Coordinates of C-alpha atoms and ligand atoms in Angstrom, one line a residue:
X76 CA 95.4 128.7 130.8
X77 CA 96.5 127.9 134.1
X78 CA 99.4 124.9 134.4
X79 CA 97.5 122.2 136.2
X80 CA 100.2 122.0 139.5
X81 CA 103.8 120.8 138.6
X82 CA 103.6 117.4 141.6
X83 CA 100.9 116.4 139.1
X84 CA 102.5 117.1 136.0
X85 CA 105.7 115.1 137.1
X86 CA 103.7 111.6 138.2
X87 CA 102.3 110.9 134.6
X88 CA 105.9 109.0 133.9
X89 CA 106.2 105.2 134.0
X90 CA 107.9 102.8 135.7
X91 CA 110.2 102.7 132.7
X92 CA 110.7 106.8 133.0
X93 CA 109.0 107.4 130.3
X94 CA 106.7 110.4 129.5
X95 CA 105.1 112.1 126.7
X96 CA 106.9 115.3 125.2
X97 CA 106.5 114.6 121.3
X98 CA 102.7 115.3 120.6
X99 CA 101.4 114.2 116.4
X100 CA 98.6 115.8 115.3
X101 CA 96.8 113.9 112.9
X102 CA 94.4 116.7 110.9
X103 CA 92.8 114.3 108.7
X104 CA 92.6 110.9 107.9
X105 CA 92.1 112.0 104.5
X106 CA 95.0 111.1 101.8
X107 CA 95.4 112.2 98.4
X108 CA 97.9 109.2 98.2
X109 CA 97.2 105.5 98.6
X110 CA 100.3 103.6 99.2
X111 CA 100.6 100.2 98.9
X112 CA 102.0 99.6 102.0
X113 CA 99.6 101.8 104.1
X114 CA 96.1 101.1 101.7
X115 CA 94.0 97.8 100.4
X116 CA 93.5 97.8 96.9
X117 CA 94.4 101.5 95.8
X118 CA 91.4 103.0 98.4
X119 CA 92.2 106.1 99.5
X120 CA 91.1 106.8 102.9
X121 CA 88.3 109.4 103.7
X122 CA 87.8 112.1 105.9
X123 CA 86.9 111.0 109.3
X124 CA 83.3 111.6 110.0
X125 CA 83.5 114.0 113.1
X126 CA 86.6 115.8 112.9
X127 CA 87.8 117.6 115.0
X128 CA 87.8 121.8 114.1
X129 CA 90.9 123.5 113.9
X130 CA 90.1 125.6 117.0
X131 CA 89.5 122.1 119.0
X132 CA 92.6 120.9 117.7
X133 CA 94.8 123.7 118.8
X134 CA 92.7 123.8 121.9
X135 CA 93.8 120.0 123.0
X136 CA 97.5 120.6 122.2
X137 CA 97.1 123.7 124.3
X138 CA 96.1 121.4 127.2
X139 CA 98.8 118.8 126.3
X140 CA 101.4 120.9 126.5
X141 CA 99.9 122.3 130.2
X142 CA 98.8 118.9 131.5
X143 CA 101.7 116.1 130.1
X144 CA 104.9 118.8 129.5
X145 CA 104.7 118.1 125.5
X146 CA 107.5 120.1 124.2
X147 CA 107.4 119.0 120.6
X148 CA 104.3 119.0 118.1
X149 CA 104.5 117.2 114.6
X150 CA 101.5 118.0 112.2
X151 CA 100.3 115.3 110.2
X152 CA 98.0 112.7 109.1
X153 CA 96.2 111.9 106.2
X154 CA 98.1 113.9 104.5
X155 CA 97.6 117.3 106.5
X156 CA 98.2 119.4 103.4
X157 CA 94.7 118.0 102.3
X158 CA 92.9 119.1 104.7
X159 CA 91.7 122.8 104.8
X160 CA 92.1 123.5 108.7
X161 CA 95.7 123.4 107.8
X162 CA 96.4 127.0 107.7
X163 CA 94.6 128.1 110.4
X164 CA 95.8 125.0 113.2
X165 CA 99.3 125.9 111.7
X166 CA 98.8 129.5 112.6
X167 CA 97.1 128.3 116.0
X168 CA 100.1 126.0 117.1
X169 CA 102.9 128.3 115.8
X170 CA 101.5 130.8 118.3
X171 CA 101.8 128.5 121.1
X172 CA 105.2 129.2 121.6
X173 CA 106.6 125.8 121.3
X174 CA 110.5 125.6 120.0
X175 CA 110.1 122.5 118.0
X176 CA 106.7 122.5 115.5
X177 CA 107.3 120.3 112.4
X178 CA 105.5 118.9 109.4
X179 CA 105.1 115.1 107.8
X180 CA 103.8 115.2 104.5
X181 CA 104.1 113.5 100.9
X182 CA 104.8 116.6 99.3
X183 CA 102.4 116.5 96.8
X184 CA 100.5 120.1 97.9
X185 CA 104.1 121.8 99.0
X186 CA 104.1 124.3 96.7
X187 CA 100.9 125.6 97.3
X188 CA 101.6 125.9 100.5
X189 CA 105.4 126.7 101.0
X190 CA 105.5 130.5 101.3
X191 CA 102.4 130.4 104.6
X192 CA 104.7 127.3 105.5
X193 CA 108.2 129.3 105.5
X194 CA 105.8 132.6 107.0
X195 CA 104.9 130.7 109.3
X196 CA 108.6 130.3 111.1
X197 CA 108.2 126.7 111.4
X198 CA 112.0 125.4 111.4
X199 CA 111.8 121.5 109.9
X200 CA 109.8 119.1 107.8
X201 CA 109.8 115.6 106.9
X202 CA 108.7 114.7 103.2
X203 CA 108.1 111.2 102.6
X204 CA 109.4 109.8 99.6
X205 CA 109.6 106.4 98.1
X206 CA 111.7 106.5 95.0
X207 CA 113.6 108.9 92.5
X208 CA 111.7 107.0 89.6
X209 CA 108.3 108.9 88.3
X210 CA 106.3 105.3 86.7
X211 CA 107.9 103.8 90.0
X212 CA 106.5 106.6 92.1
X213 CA 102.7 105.8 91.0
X214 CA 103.0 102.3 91.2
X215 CA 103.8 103.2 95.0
X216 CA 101.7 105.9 96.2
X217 CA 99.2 104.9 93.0
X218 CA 98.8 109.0 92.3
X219 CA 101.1 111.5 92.5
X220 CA 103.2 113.6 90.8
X221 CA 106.8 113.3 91.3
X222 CA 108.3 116.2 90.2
X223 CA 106.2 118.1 92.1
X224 CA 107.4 116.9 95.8
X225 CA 110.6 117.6 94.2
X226 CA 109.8 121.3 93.8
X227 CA 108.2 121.4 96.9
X228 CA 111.4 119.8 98.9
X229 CA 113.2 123.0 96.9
X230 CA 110.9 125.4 98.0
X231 CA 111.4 124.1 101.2
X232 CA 115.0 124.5 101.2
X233 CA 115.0 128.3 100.2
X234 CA 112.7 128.8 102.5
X235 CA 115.7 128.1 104.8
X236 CA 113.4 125.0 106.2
X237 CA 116.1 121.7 107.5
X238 CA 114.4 118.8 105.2
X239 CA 114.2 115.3 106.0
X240 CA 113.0 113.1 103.5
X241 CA 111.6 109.8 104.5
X242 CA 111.4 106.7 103.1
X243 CA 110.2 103.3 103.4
X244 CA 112.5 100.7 101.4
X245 CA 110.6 97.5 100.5
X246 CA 112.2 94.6 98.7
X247 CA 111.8 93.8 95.4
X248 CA 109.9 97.1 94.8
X249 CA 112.1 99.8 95.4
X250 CA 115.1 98.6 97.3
X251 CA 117.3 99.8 94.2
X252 CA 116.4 103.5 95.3
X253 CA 118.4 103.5 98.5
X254 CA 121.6 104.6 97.1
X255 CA 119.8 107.3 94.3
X256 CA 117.7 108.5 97.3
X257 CA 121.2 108.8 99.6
X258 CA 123.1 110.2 97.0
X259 CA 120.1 113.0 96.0
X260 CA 119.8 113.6 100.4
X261 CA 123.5 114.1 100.7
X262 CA 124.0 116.7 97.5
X263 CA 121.4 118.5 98.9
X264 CA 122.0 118.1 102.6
X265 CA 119.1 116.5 103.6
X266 CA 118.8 113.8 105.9
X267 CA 117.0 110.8 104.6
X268 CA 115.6 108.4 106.9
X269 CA 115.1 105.0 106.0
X270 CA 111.4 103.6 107.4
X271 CA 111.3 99.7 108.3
X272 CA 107.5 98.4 106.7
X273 CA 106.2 98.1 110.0
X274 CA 103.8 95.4 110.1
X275 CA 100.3 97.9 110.3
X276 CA 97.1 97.6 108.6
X277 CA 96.2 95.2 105.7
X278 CA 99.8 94.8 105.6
X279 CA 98.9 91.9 109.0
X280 CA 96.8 90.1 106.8
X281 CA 99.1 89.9 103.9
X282 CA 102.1 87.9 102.5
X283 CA 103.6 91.8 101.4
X284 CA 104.7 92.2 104.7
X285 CA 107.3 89.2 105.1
X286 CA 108.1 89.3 101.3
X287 CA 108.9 92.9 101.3
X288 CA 110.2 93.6 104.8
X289 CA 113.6 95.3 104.5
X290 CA 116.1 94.9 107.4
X291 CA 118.1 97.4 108.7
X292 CA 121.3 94.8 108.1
X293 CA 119.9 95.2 104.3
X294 CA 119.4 98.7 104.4
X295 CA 123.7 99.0 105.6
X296 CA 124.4 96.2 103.7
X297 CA 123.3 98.2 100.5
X298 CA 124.7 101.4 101.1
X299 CA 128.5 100.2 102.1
X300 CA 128.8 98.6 98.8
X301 CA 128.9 102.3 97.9
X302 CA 129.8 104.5 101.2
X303 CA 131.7 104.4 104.9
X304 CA 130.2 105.2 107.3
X305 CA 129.5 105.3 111.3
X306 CA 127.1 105.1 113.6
X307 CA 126.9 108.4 115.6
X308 CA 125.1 110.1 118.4
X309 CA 120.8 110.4 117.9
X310 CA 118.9 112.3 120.9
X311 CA 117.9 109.8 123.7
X312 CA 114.5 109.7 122.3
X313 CA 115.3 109.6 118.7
X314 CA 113.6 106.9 116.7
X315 CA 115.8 106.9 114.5
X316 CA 119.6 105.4 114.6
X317 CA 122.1 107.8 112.8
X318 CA 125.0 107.2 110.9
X319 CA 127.7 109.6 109.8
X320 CA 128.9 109.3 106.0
X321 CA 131.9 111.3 106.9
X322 CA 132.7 114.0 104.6
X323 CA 129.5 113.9 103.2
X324 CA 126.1 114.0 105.8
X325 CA 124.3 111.8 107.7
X326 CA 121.3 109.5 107.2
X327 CA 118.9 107.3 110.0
X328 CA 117.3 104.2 110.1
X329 CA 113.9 104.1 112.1
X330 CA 114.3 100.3 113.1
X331 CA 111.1 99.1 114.6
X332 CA 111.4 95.4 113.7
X333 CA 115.7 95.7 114.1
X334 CA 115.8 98.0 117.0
X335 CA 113.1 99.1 118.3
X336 CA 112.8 102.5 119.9
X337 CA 109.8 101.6 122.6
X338 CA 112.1 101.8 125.6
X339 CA 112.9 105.6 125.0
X340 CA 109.1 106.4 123.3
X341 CA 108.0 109.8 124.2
X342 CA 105.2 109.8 121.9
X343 CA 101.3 110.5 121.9
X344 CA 99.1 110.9 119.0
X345 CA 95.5 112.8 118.5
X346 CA 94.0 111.2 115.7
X347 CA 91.8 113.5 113.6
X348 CA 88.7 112.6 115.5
X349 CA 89.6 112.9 118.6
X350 CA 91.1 110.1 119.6
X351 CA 94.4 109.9 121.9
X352 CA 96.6 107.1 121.5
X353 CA 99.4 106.3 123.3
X354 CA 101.1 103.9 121.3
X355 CA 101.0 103.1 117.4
X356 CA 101.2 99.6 118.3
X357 CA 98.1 99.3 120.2
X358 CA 94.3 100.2 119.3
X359 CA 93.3 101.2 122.6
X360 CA 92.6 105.2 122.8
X361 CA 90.5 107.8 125.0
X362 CA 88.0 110.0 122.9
X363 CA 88.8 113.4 124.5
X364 CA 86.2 115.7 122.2
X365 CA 84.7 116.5 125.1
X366 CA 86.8 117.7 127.6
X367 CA 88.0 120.0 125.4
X368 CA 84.7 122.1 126.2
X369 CA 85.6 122.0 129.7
X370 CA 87.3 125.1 131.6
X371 CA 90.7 124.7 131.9
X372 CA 91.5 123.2 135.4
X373 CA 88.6 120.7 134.7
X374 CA 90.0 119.6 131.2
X375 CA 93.6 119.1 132.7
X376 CA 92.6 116.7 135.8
X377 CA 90.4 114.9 133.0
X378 CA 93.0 114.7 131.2
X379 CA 95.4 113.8 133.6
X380 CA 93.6 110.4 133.8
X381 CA 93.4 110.0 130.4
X382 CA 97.4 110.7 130.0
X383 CA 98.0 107.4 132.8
X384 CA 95.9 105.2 130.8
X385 CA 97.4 106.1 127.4
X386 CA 101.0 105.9 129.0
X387 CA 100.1 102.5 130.0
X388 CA 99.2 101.3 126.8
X389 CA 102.8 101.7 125.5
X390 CA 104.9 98.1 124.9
X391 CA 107.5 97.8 126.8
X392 CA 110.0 96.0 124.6
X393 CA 108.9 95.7 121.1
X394 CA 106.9 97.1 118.5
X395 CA 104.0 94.4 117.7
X396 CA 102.4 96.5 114.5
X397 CA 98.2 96.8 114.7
X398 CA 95.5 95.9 111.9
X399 CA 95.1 99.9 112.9
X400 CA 95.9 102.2 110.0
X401 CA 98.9 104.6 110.2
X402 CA 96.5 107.5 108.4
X403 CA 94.5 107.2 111.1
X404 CA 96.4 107.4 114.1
X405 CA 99.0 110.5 112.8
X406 CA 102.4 108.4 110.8
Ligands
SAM1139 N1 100.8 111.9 104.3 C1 102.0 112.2 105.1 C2 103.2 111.6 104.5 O1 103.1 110.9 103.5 O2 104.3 111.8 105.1 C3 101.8 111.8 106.6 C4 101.2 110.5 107.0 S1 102.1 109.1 106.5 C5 101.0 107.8 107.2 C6 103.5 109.2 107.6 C7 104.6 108.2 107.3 O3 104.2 106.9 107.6 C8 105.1 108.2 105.8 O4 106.5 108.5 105.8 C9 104.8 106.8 105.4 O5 105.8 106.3 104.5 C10 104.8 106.0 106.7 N2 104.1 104.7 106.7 C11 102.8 104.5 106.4 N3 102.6 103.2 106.5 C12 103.7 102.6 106.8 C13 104.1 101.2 107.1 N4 103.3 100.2 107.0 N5 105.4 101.0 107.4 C14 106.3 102.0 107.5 N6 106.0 103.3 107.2 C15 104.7 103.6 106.9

């Protein structure tokens, strides 16, 4: 493919100097999970109708890469495990060359899929993961197994792959696993993140939201009654704030609500249909199915435009939340 010319490249940046280098994939909207926080009523989201192949999908991130300078692609969903173009748009992006290829899942299917995952020379993955407590565990992501995800985050670790495990600390409902989860991260030198509920989905129309927001001054409040620590350096566009536990690792808050990251967003996400959004906090988004057919010059000044519009959509300041469903849009 031919690199659409680099004066062109270089003008999709904002006023605010931002630009999009962190591409997530979403594979599926599918979810073999339904967590409270993300899901009504224990539904499990479906398949989109219309999804995109796995050749389409490796296709547009092709054209990403050529046409916005993406330099980092995260695969994920839906729960990207689930869905069965996983090997092969795995296969597909690993051979695109890029240095930094990652992987968000729950963990559930990670030992099925651990030896094509360590094969496959991706480096890092974040496994999301709520509590240490099994009945606690299914009252969360209301299936599940959790034993299982801890395998798989093992697997994962002999397989030489840097684990991140992330979580999402809600009051009243799990806000006693920070310091089990911290302490389990730092034996095993992983780096768990600690997820602000962002204010998403049902969660807009719902009293959950303000009843079980959990601050970031919460989050440090709860683990210095057990640990010092500091804050230390993150890259510039790091969504999550890092702190050193010296002696023993480090763990990060992603602050949307505390300290949000918008300012220093890189990100774009293809949702499994097609869909390119350019911020998770707005529902706007450019179907780009079908430029994908297009030859390669053709596709790239199409989506050139597309890029603008989508980099325009980011907030400047804050992070407002959407009724728009993280599964959808690539968490
Ligand atoms: N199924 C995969 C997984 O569980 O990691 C990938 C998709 S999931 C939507 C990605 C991340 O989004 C998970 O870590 C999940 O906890 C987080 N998430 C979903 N809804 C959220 C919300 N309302 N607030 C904060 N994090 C949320």
């Amino acid at each position: 493919m031919q690199q659409i010319d680099s004066d062109k490249q270089h003008l999709i940046v904002d006023r605010m100097g931002r630009r999009f280098r962190n591409l997530r994939l979403s594979l599926t909207a599918a979810c073999n999970y339904a967590c409270t926080y993300c899901v009504p009523d224990g539904k499990r989201l479906q398949a989109a109708a219309y999804e995109l192949s796995g050749e389409e999908i490796v296709r547009a991130t092709q054209l990403l890469i050529a046409t916005a300078g993406i330099d980092k692609v995260r695969i994920t969903g839906g729960e990207p495990l689930l869905s069965p173009k996983f090997p092969a748009i795995l296969q597909g992006i690993m051979d695109l060359g890029l240095t930094d290829v990652s992987l968000t899942t729950n963990g559930q299917l990670l030992p099925r899929y651990a030896r094509g995952i360590i094969d496959s020379g991706m480096q890092r993955i974040n496994v999301s993961l709520d509590t240490l407590n099994r009945e606690r565990f299914r009252e969360i992501a209301r299936s599940g197994d959790l034993n299982t995800v801890l395998h798989g985050i093992e697997l994962m670790q002999a397989g030489g792959l840097k684990v991140k495990i992330n979580m999402v600390p809600m009051h009243g409902v799990n806000d006693d696993q920070i310091l089990p989860l911290l302490e389990y991260a730092l034996e095993r030198n992983i780096e768990l993140r600690f997820i602000e509920l962002m204010n998403m989905g049902h969660l807009q129309a719902s009293p959950a939201y303000a009843q079980e927001f959990f601050s970031m001054e919460q989050i440090l409040d709860r683990i210095g009654k057990q640990y010092t620590f500091s804050r230390t350096d993150a890259p510039f566009d790091s969504t999550a704030v890092r702190y050193e536990i010296p002696g023993s690792g480090t763990f990060g808050i992603i602050a949307n609500e505390s300290e949000p990251f918008c300012r220093n967003c890189t990100r774009l996400r293809l949702s499994s249909n097609g869909a390119l959004y350019g911020c998770l906090s707005s529902a706007r988004s450019t179907n780009i199915r079908q430029l994908l057919a297009l030859p390669d010059a053709e596709a790239q000044v199409e989506l050139h435009q597309v890029l603008l519009g989508a980099l325009a959509d980011k907030q400047s300041e804050n992070f407002q939340g959407e009724v728009t469903v993280m599964k959808f849009i690539g968490g």
